[in-house]
Short mmCIF file of C-alpha atoms and ligand atoms in Angstrom, two decimals:
data_model
loop_
_atom_site.label_atom_id
_atom_site.label_comp_id
_atom_site.label_asym_id
_atom_site.label_seq_id
_atom_site.Cartn_x
_atom_site.Cartn_y
_atom_site.Cartn_z
CA MET A 7 -6.33 33.79 15.33
CA GLN A 8 -3.53 34.50 12.90
CA MET A 9 -1.67 31.85 10.93
CA THR A 10 1.53 33.74 11.38
CA ASP A 11 1.35 33.36 15.14
CA LEU A 12 0.72 29.66 14.82
CA ILE A 13 3.60 29.07 12.51
CA ALA A 14 5.86 31.10 15.04
CA LYS A 15 4.45 29.01 17.93
CA LYS A 16 5.47 25.75 16.29
CA ARG A 17 8.70 27.07 15.04
CA ASP A 18 9.60 27.94 18.51
CA GLY A 19 8.63 24.44 19.82
CA GLY A 20 5.24 25.08 21.31
CA ALA A 21 2.19 22.74 21.11
CA LEU A 22 -0.77 23.88 19.03
CA SER A 23 -4.08 23.56 20.83
CA THR A 24 -7.23 21.66 19.49
CA GLU A 25 -8.81 24.88 18.40
CA GLU A 26 -5.68 26.07 16.53
CA ILE A 27 -5.34 22.82 14.68
CA GLU A 28 -8.98 22.83 13.75
CA PHE A 29 -8.67 26.47 12.53
CA ILE A 30 -5.54 25.61 10.42
CA ILE A 31 -7.07 22.57 8.68
CA ARG A 32 -10.51 24.28 8.09
CA GLY A 33 -8.70 27.40 6.63
CA TYR A 34 -6.39 25.32 4.40
CA THR A 35 -9.09 23.16 3.11
CA GLU A 36 -11.39 26.23 2.31
CA GLY A 37 -8.37 28.12 0.80
CA SER A 38 -8.24 31.03 3.21
CA ILE A 39 -4.79 29.81 4.40
CA PRO A 40 -2.35 29.98 1.36
CA ASP A 41 0.11 27.15 0.40
CA TYR A 42 3.05 29.32 1.31
CA GLN A 43 1.95 29.55 5.01
CA MET A 44 1.00 25.81 5.18
CA SER A 45 4.44 24.86 3.80
CA ALA A 46 6.05 26.93 6.54
CA LEU A 47 3.95 25.16 9.12
CA CYS A 48 4.74 21.77 7.72
CA MET A 49 8.47 22.53 7.82
CA ALA A 50 8.16 23.70 11.41
CA ILE A 51 6.19 20.33 12.33
CA LEU A 52 8.89 18.40 10.57
CA PHE A 53 11.66 20.00 12.80
CA ARG A 54 9.67 20.44 15.95
CA GLY A 55 7.45 17.40 16.00
CA MET A 56 3.99 17.02 17.54
CA ASP A 57 2.97 15.32 20.73
CA ASP A 58 0.18 12.46 20.78
CA ARG A 59 -2.58 14.98 21.46
CA GLU A 60 -1.61 17.29 18.73
CA THR A 61 -1.16 14.40 16.26
CA LEU A 62 -4.60 12.93 17.27
CA ASP A 63 -6.10 16.46 16.86
CA LEU A 64 -4.53 16.98 13.43
CA THR A 65 -5.74 13.55 12.36
CA LEU A 66 -9.35 14.21 13.45
CA ALA A 67 -9.43 17.72 11.95
CA MET A 68 -8.38 16.16 8.62
CA MET A 69 -10.73 13.26 8.92
CA HIS A 70 -13.51 15.76 9.47
CA SER A 71 -12.46 17.97 6.42
CA GLY A 72 -14.80 15.93 4.37
CA GLU A 73 -17.22 13.05 4.14
CA THR A 74 -16.67 10.09 6.45
CA LEU A 75 -18.00 6.59 5.48
CA ASP A 76 -20.70 5.35 7.90
CA LEU A 77 -20.29 1.56 7.57
CA SER A 78 -23.04 0.64 10.15
CA PRO A 79 -25.41 -0.77 7.34
CA ILE A 80 -22.76 -3.52 7.05
CA ARG A 81 -23.29 -6.34 9.56
CA GLY A 82 -20.28 -7.81 11.35
CA VAL A 83 -16.72 -6.56 12.11
CA LYS A 84 -15.32 -4.33 9.32
CA ALA A 85 -11.59 -4.40 8.51
CA ASP A 86 -9.25 -2.40 6.36
CA LYS A 87 -5.64 -2.71 5.64
CA HIS A 88 -3.13 -0.12 4.51
CA SER A 89 0.42 -0.21 3.17
CA THR A 90 2.82 2.59 3.43
CA GLY A 91 3.80 1.95 -0.16
CA GLY A 92 5.94 -0.47 -1.84
CA VAL A 93 7.10 -2.07 -5.17
CA GLY A 94 5.40 -5.29 -6.09
CA ASP A 95 2.99 -4.99 -3.31
CA LYS A 96 -0.06 -7.04 -4.36
CA THR A 97 -0.81 -8.04 -0.66
CA SER A 98 -4.44 -6.58 -0.67
CA LEU A 99 -5.35 -8.76 -3.53
CA ILE A 100 -4.34 -11.87 -1.42
CA LEU A 101 -5.18 -10.78 2.11
CA CYS A 102 -8.58 -9.26 1.69
CA PRO A 103 -10.23 -12.39 -0.08
CA MET A 104 -8.54 -14.49 2.59
CA VAL A 105 -9.91 -12.48 5.58
CA ALA A 106 -13.30 -12.26 3.91
CA ALA A 107 -13.39 -16.03 3.45
CA CYS A 108 -12.76 -16.29 7.19
CA GLY A 109 -15.82 -14.09 7.90
CA VAL A 110 -14.41 -10.58 8.39
CA LYS A 111 -16.04 -7.88 6.18
CA ILE A 112 -13.79 -5.92 3.99
CA ALA A 113 -15.05 -2.46 2.84
CA LYS A 114 -12.03 -1.01 1.27
CA MET A 115 -11.25 2.23 -0.50
CA SER A 116 -7.99 1.89 -2.38
CA GLY A 117 -5.92 4.14 -4.50
CA ARG A 118 -4.29 4.17 -7.91
CA GLY A 119 -0.57 3.87 -8.43
CA LEU A 120 1.68 6.85 -8.88
CA GLY A 121 5.40 7.02 -9.69
CA HIS A 122 7.36 3.78 -8.69
CA THR A 123 4.54 2.33 -6.57
CA GLY A 124 1.37 0.56 -7.98
CA GLY A 125 -2.18 0.83 -6.75
CA THR A 126 -4.61 -2.02 -5.95
CA ILE A 127 -7.42 -0.27 -8.01
CA ASP A 128 -5.24 -0.42 -11.24
CA LYS A 129 -4.37 -4.03 -10.65
CA LEU A 130 -7.92 -4.95 -10.21
CA GLU A 131 -8.74 -3.33 -13.53
CA SER A 132 -6.73 -6.08 -15.17
CA PHE A 133 -10.02 -8.01 -14.90
CA LYS A 134 -11.84 -6.85 -18.02
CA GLY A 135 -14.83 -4.82 -17.18
CA PHE A 136 -13.93 -4.50 -13.49
CA VAL A 137 -15.73 -1.32 -12.05
CA THR A 138 -13.95 0.56 -9.34
CA GLY A 139 -16.45 3.45 -9.18
CA ILE A 140 -19.43 1.38 -8.10
CA SER A 141 -22.38 3.17 -6.29
CA GLU A 142 -22.36 3.32 -2.53
CA GLN A 143 -25.40 1.06 -2.67
CA THR A 144 -23.67 -1.65 -4.64
CA PHE A 145 -20.61 -1.23 -2.30
CA PHE A 146 -22.77 -1.90 0.73
CA ASP A 147 -24.71 -4.68 -0.92
CA ASN A 148 -21.63 -6.53 -2.04
CA VAL A 149 -19.98 -6.35 1.49
CA ASN A 150 -23.18 -7.64 3.13
CA ARG A 151 -23.85 -10.38 0.50
CA ILE A 152 -20.34 -11.66 -0.32
CA GLY A 153 -18.17 -9.95 2.39
CA ILE A 154 -16.00 -7.75 0.20
CA ALA A 155 -15.81 -4.77 -2.02
CA ILE A 156 -12.86 -2.79 -3.13
CA ALA A 157 -13.63 0.59 -4.68
CA GLY A 158 -11.71 3.81 -5.83
CA GLN A 159 -11.56 6.54 -3.23
CA THR A 160 -14.49 8.96 -3.39
CA ALA A 161 -13.56 12.50 -4.25
CA ASP A 162 -14.95 13.99 -0.93
CA LEU A 163 -13.12 11.85 1.49
CA ASP A 164 -10.40 13.72 3.49
CA PRO A 165 -9.91 16.70 1.04
CA ALA A 166 -7.48 18.21 3.61
CA ASP A 167 -5.03 15.30 2.91
CA LYS A 168 -5.32 15.53 -0.81
CA LYS A 169 -4.19 19.11 -0.80
CA LEU A 170 -1.73 18.77 2.06
CA TYR A 171 -0.09 15.66 0.66
CA ALA A 172 0.46 17.19 -2.66
CA LEU A 173 1.95 20.28 -0.89
CA ARG A 174 4.30 18.13 1.14
CA ASP A 175 5.37 16.32 -1.87
CA VAL A 176 6.90 19.40 -3.31
CA THR A 177 8.14 21.16 -0.13
CA GLY A 178 10.45 18.52 1.25
CA THR A 179 8.06 17.81 4.19
CA VAL A 180 6.90 14.18 3.52
CA PRO A 181 9.13 12.46 5.99
CA SER A 182 7.64 13.84 9.20
CA ILE A 183 6.20 11.16 11.53
CA PRO A 184 3.15 13.31 12.73
CA LEU A 185 2.39 14.32 9.26
CA ILE A 186 2.58 10.78 7.90
CA VAL A 187 0.55 9.41 10.80
CA SER A 188 -2.22 12.09 10.41
CA SER A 189 -2.18 11.59 6.55
CA ILE A 190 -2.68 7.99 6.73
CA MET A 191 -4.93 7.68 9.85
CA SER A 192 -7.27 10.47 8.75
CA LYS A 193 -8.05 8.54 5.58
CA LYS A 194 -8.39 5.13 7.41
CA LEU A 195 -10.54 6.69 10.13
CA ALA A 196 -12.69 8.30 7.54
CA SER A 197 -13.26 4.93 5.79
CA GLY A 198 -15.04 3.74 8.74
CA ALA A 199 -13.45 0.27 9.63
CA ASP A 200 -13.52 -1.13 13.14
CA VAL A 201 -10.17 -3.01 12.71
CA ILE A 202 -7.31 -1.31 10.75
CA VAL A 203 -3.98 -3.28 10.04
CA LEU A 204 -1.01 -1.39 8.78
CA ASP A 205 1.80 -2.70 6.74
CA VAL A 206 4.72 -0.28 7.47
CA LYS A 207 7.49 -0.84 4.98
CA CYS A 208 11.09 -0.29 5.86
CA GLY A 209 14.16 -0.17 3.67
CA SER A 210 15.57 1.49 0.56
CA GLY A 211 12.26 1.29 -1.33
CA ALA A 212 10.29 2.90 1.48
CA PHE A 213 9.81 6.20 3.19
CA MET A 214 11.27 4.71 6.41
CA LYS A 215 14.73 3.68 5.70
CA THR A 216 15.66 2.05 9.09
CA PRO A 217 13.87 -0.37 11.33
CA GLU A 218 13.90 2.37 14.01
CA GLN A 219 12.25 4.93 11.97
CA ALA A 220 9.60 2.26 10.93
CA GLU A 221 9.04 1.30 14.48
CA GLU A 222 8.42 4.87 15.44
CA LEU A 223 5.91 5.34 12.52
CA ALA A 224 4.19 2.00 13.55
CA ARG A 225 3.87 3.14 17.08
CA GLY A 226 2.60 6.58 16.04
CA LEU A 227 -0.08 5.04 13.78
CA THR A 228 -1.27 2.37 16.25
CA ARG A 229 -1.44 4.98 19.14
CA VAL A 230 -3.46 7.43 17.16
CA GLY A 231 -5.77 4.72 15.83
CA ARG A 232 -6.36 3.39 19.50
CA LEU A 233 -6.89 7.07 20.80
CA ALA A 234 -9.60 7.24 18.18
CA GLY A 235 -11.19 4.27 19.40
CA ARG A 236 -10.34 1.67 16.73
CA LYS A 237 -8.47 -1.57 16.88
CA VAL A 238 -5.18 -1.17 15.20
CA ALA A 239 -2.04 -3.23 14.54
CA ALA A 240 1.03 -2.59 12.46
CA VAL A 241 3.40 -5.08 10.98
CA ILE A 242 6.96 -3.73 9.96
CA THR A 243 8.16 -5.45 6.86
CA ASP A 244 11.31 -5.42 4.56
CA MET A 245 11.19 -3.21 1.44
CA ASP A 246 14.85 -3.46 0.60
CA GLU A 247 13.79 -5.40 -2.50
CA PRO A 248 10.55 -5.76 -4.22
CA LEU A 249 7.79 -7.80 -2.64
CA GLY A 250 7.42 -11.24 -4.22
CA ASN A 251 8.47 -11.69 -7.91
CA ALA A 252 6.09 -9.73 -10.08
CA VAL A 253 6.14 -5.82 -10.52
CA GLY A 254 3.41 -4.40 -12.83
CA ASN A 255 -0.33 -4.83 -12.96
CA ALA A 256 -1.84 -7.98 -14.55
CA ILE A 257 1.40 -9.78 -13.80
CA GLU A 258 0.99 -9.01 -10.04
CA VAL A 259 -2.71 -10.17 -10.23
CA LYS A 260 -1.27 -13.55 -11.61
CA GLU A 261 1.19 -13.77 -8.80
CA ALA A 262 -1.56 -13.00 -6.23
CA ILE A 263 -3.85 -15.73 -7.78
CA SER A 264 -0.84 -18.13 -7.52
CA VAL A 265 -0.60 -17.57 -3.79
CA LEU A 266 -4.39 -17.98 -3.36
CA ARG A 267 -4.26 -21.23 -5.30
CA GLY A 268 -1.44 -22.46 -2.67
CA GLU A 269 1.12 -22.58 -5.46
CA THR A 270 3.32 -19.61 -4.30
CA LYS A 271 4.59 -19.52 -0.75
CA GLY A 272 7.44 -17.59 0.72
CA GLU A 273 7.36 -14.02 1.94
CA LEU A 274 4.19 -12.96 0.20
CA LEU A 275 2.13 -15.77 1.89
CA GLU A 276 4.03 -15.15 5.19
CA LEU A 277 3.06 -11.50 5.07
CA CYS A 278 -0.63 -12.32 4.36
CA LEU A 279 -0.74 -14.74 7.18
CA THR A 280 0.75 -12.31 9.53
CA LEU A 281 -1.50 -9.44 8.56
CA GLY A 282 -4.41 -11.69 8.40
CA SER A 283 -3.76 -13.08 11.90
CA CYS A 284 -3.60 -9.52 13.27
CA ILE A 285 -7.18 -8.89 11.70
CA LEU A 286 -8.75 -12.11 12.91
CA THR A 287 -7.45 -11.78 16.41
CA GLU A 288 -8.31 -8.00 16.63
CA ALA A 289 -11.80 -8.89 15.20
CA GLY A 290 -12.31 -11.45 17.95
CA LEU A 291 -12.62 -14.32 15.25
CA ALA A 292 -9.56 -16.09 16.62
CA ALA A 293 -8.18 -16.53 20.21
CA GLY A 294 -4.58 -16.26 19.11
CA ASP A 295 -2.08 -16.07 16.24
CA ALA A 296 -1.82 -19.91 15.97
CA GLU A 297 -5.64 -20.36 15.53
CA ALA A 298 -5.88 -17.34 13.12
CA ARG A 299 -3.09 -18.60 11.00
CA GLU A 300 -4.75 -22.18 10.82
CA LYS A 301 -8.02 -20.61 9.67
CA LEU A 302 -6.23 -18.59 7.07
CA GLN A 303 -4.27 -21.49 5.80
CA ALA A 304 -7.47 -23.51 5.59
CA VAL A 305 -9.26 -21.12 3.16
CA ILE A 306 -6.35 -21.33 0.85
CA ASP A 307 -6.13 -25.02 1.09
CA ASP A 308 -9.95 -25.53 0.45
CA GLY A 309 -10.15 -23.00 -2.32
CA SER A 310 -12.48 -20.59 -0.54
CA ALA A 311 -10.11 -17.57 -0.68
CA LEU A 312 -9.73 -17.99 -4.27
CA ARG A 313 -13.46 -18.25 -4.71
CA LYS A 314 -13.82 -15.00 -2.70
CA LEU A 315 -11.61 -13.23 -5.14
CA TYR A 316 -13.98 -14.61 -7.88
CA GLU A 317 -16.92 -13.23 -6.12
CA LEU A 318 -15.30 -9.93 -5.55
CA VAL A 319 -14.50 -9.51 -9.29
CA GLU A 320 -17.98 -10.85 -10.40
CA GLY A 321 -19.62 -8.47 -7.91
CA GLN A 322 -17.99 -5.54 -9.51
CA PHE A 323 -18.84 -6.57 -13.07
CA GLY A 324 -15.44 -7.83 -13.99
CA GLU A 325 -14.52 -10.91 -16.00
CA ALA A 326 -14.24 -13.38 -13.09
CA ALA A 327 -13.56 -16.46 -15.02
CA ALA A 328 -9.96 -15.09 -15.38
CA VAL A 329 -9.55 -15.95 -11.60
CA TYR A 330 -9.49 -19.57 -12.72
CA ASP A 331 -8.09 -19.06 -16.23
CA THR A 332 -5.27 -16.38 -15.94
CA SER A 333 -4.77 -16.52 -19.81
CA LEU A 334 -7.82 -14.28 -19.89
CA LEU A 335 -5.65 -11.43 -18.14
CA PRO A 336 -3.73 -8.89 -20.20
CA ASP A 337 -0.60 -10.42 -21.50
CA ALA A 338 2.40 -8.47 -23.05
CA LYS A 339 3.24 -8.81 -26.60
CA VAL A 340 7.01 -9.10 -26.08
CA LYS A 341 8.89 -11.20 -23.42
CA LEU A 342 12.66 -10.85 -22.97
CA GLU A 343 15.03 -12.28 -20.40
CA ALA A 344 17.35 -9.75 -18.71
CA LEU A 345 20.59 -11.75 -18.64
CA SER A 346 23.14 -11.07 -15.86
CA GLU A 347 26.45 -9.81 -16.91
CA GLU A 348 27.92 -10.76 -13.62
CA ALA A 349 28.21 -13.74 -11.39
CA GLY A 350 27.68 -13.77 -7.61
CA PHE A 351 25.23 -13.59 -4.82
CA VAL A 352 22.53 -11.02 -5.11
CA ALA A 353 23.29 -8.49 -2.29
CA HIS A 354 20.70 -5.98 -3.11
CA ILE A 355 17.88 -4.98 -5.59
CA GLN A 356 16.91 -1.34 -5.70
CA ALA A 357 13.11 -1.83 -5.28
CA GLU A 358 12.30 1.82 -6.21
CA GLN A 359 14.33 1.42 -9.38
CA VAL A 360 12.53 -1.74 -10.35
CA GLY A 361 9.30 0.22 -9.86
CA LEU A 362 10.73 2.76 -12.30
CA VAL A 363 11.49 0.00 -14.71
CA SER A 364 7.92 -1.03 -14.77
CA MET A 365 7.03 2.65 -15.17
CA HIS A 366 9.44 2.97 -18.14
CA LEU A 367 7.59 0.11 -19.78
CA GLY A 368 4.33 1.98 -19.36
CA GLY A 369 3.01 0.09 -16.25
CA GLY A 370 3.12 3.08 -13.89
CA ARG A 371 1.99 6.64 -13.89
CA VAL A 372 4.18 9.71 -14.45
CA THR A 373 1.18 11.93 -13.59
CA LYS A 374 -1.98 11.37 -11.86
CA ASP A 375 -3.93 11.22 -15.22
CA SER A 376 -1.40 9.00 -17.26
CA GLU A 377 -2.77 5.88 -19.02
CA ILE A 378 -1.22 2.77 -18.09
CA ASP A 379 -0.52 -0.45 -19.89
CA LEU A 380 -1.87 -3.23 -17.60
CA SER A 381 0.07 -6.07 -19.55
CA VAL A 382 3.56 -4.89 -18.95
CA GLY A 383 5.99 -5.36 -15.97
CA VAL A 384 8.95 -7.38 -14.60
CA PHE A 385 8.89 -10.88 -13.30
CA LEU A 386 12.14 -11.31 -11.04
CA HIS A 387 13.77 -14.67 -11.08
CA LYS A 388 16.57 -13.63 -8.63
CA LYS A 389 16.10 -12.19 -5.33
CA VAL A 390 18.51 -11.18 -2.44
CA GLY A 391 20.61 -14.17 -1.45
CA ASP A 392 20.12 -16.18 -4.63
CA ARG A 393 23.34 -17.34 -6.61
CA VAL A 394 23.56 -15.99 -10.12
CA GLU A 395 25.72 -17.22 -12.91
CA ARG A 396 26.85 -14.95 -15.78
CA GLY A 397 24.27 -15.21 -18.62
CA GLU A 398 21.43 -16.40 -16.17
CA SER A 399 18.20 -14.47 -16.28
CA LEU A 400 17.51 -11.97 -13.54
CA GLY A 401 14.10 -11.44 -14.66
CA THR A 402 11.61 -11.57 -17.54
CA ILE A 403 10.69 -8.37 -19.04
CA HIS A 404 7.06 -8.06 -20.24
CA ALA A 405 6.91 -5.31 -22.80
CA ALA A 406 4.78 -3.68 -25.60
CA SER A 407 7.81 -3.57 -28.05
CA GLU A 408 11.29 -5.03 -28.50
CA GLU A 409 12.81 -1.69 -28.13
CA LYS A 410 11.24 -1.05 -24.69
CA ALA A 411 12.03 -4.58 -23.57
CA ARG A 412 15.74 -4.04 -24.52
CA GLU A 413 15.88 -0.66 -22.60
CA ALA A 414 14.06 -2.20 -19.65
CA ALA A 415 16.46 -5.18 -19.40
CA GLN A 416 19.37 -2.87 -19.27
CA LEU A 417 17.61 -0.78 -16.58
CA LEU A 418 16.94 -3.96 -14.59
CA ARG A 419 20.46 -5.08 -14.68
CA ARG A 420 21.45 -1.92 -12.97
CA CYS A 421 19.06 -2.45 -10.13
CA TYR A 422 21.12 -5.46 -8.93
CA SER A 423 24.24 -5.53 -6.87
CA PHE A 424 26.23 -8.73 -6.29
CA SER A 425 28.68 -10.08 -3.68
CA PRO A 426 31.29 -12.72 -4.33
CA ASP A 427 30.33 -14.27 -0.89
CA PRO A 428 26.94 -15.87 0.21
CA VAL A 429 24.51 -13.18 1.49
CA GLU A 430 22.26 -13.72 4.27
CA LYS A 431 18.72 -12.51 3.72
CA PRO A 432 17.49 -10.01 6.40
CA PRO A 433 14.32 -11.18 8.23
CA PHE A 434 11.34 -10.21 6.20
CA ILE A 435 9.00 -9.30 9.18
CA LYS A 436 10.77 -6.98 11.25
CA GLY A 437 8.36 -6.44 14.11
CA ILE A 438 4.67 -6.38 14.97
CA VAL A 439 3.22 -3.41 17.11
CA ARG A 440 -0.13 -4.19 18.63
N1 LIG B 17 1.15 7.68 2.63
C1 LIG B 17 0.21 8.53 2.94
O1 LIG B 17 -0.96 8.33 2.49
N2 LIG B 17 0.63 9.81 3.51
C2 LIG B 17 1.80 10.04 3.76
O2 LIG B 17 2.17 11.10 4.25
C3 LIG B 17 2.88 8.99 3.53
C4 LIG B 17 2.47 7.85 2.95
#
């Protein structure tokens, strides 16, 4: 088999066979197929697409390029959640303890943040001493004992995706549905969960800019997951503005705790109830959405979801007392209000740019190896649809220095656009694909 022939076949609109796809992924992972040929193939896939069979074959070939996790030592239904990436997305910190408190097992591999998006692993490290690189034995023991463990991705999981995603990132080939589907689902399938729920972001701060594109991706992801024998649901949600109010690391942990305490409601809680009810129903722990939502609300009301977060942190050697006393979490030296220079109704907040403000403050990574400051970030006081007066605060900047805070306030003001007329907020949940 020659890679040049396979590139030409896809370029001309042909379908690659299972053997051809396995040959490509094996060769690329081992290094016998060079980056320039793989880039050409990715571009051909971007323009020509792939059918369901090809996408499934690509997903499975990538999944088998490295280790796969065998979760069979864990008793009960194992669930995993994935978000296609957003700003202010602390959903896992809320959802995972909620569903674990309802009896679903969460054995989750999470990533670190890069660029404008944050990562669950970084956020969890806001708890002093929290270990993300726990041994496989501790991981399994914790899930069996307390129902939940969240660890950093092991180096050998899906090496094909690590190489391929880095290549796509620099060759303009990220926004291809079959390539995104295979990238996400190969990692999720390799992680071994029975139930997978996906939060597909849609809007200016997401890969998928329109609801139609997001729905196409959601359908692709759920189809491949089902063909691979897993239970999968996808929820399409708005990412035209940051999720919730906090953007950063420790500051997002505090917001997550406030939702688990029942103090913060709104879109963040709604998202966790929606994703959570997909998990409970797919796991067979609720007959329908109404029963699932009741169970999920109950674990917030009786404090058991918050307690589950405590157990998660304690089980991974972190300072769990901070769950009940958030003053123990990192706190920025400087707080500055970003005052609005305009009056009106908030029409739009550029989510990606708000993520970059947090990065400018030191809360996000410029490169994979950058150190981050867990204490900095932004807390938005105004969201789309809110009325703002001149001189009112748009958000509080949490910074390491006065100078950084002033620069960030200026950048945050630029993220907002206003309308003189009332603005109707678009629906937050745009669809569910089951
Ligand atoms: N997230 C991934 O993991 N892969 C993609 O291709 C896009 C988003």
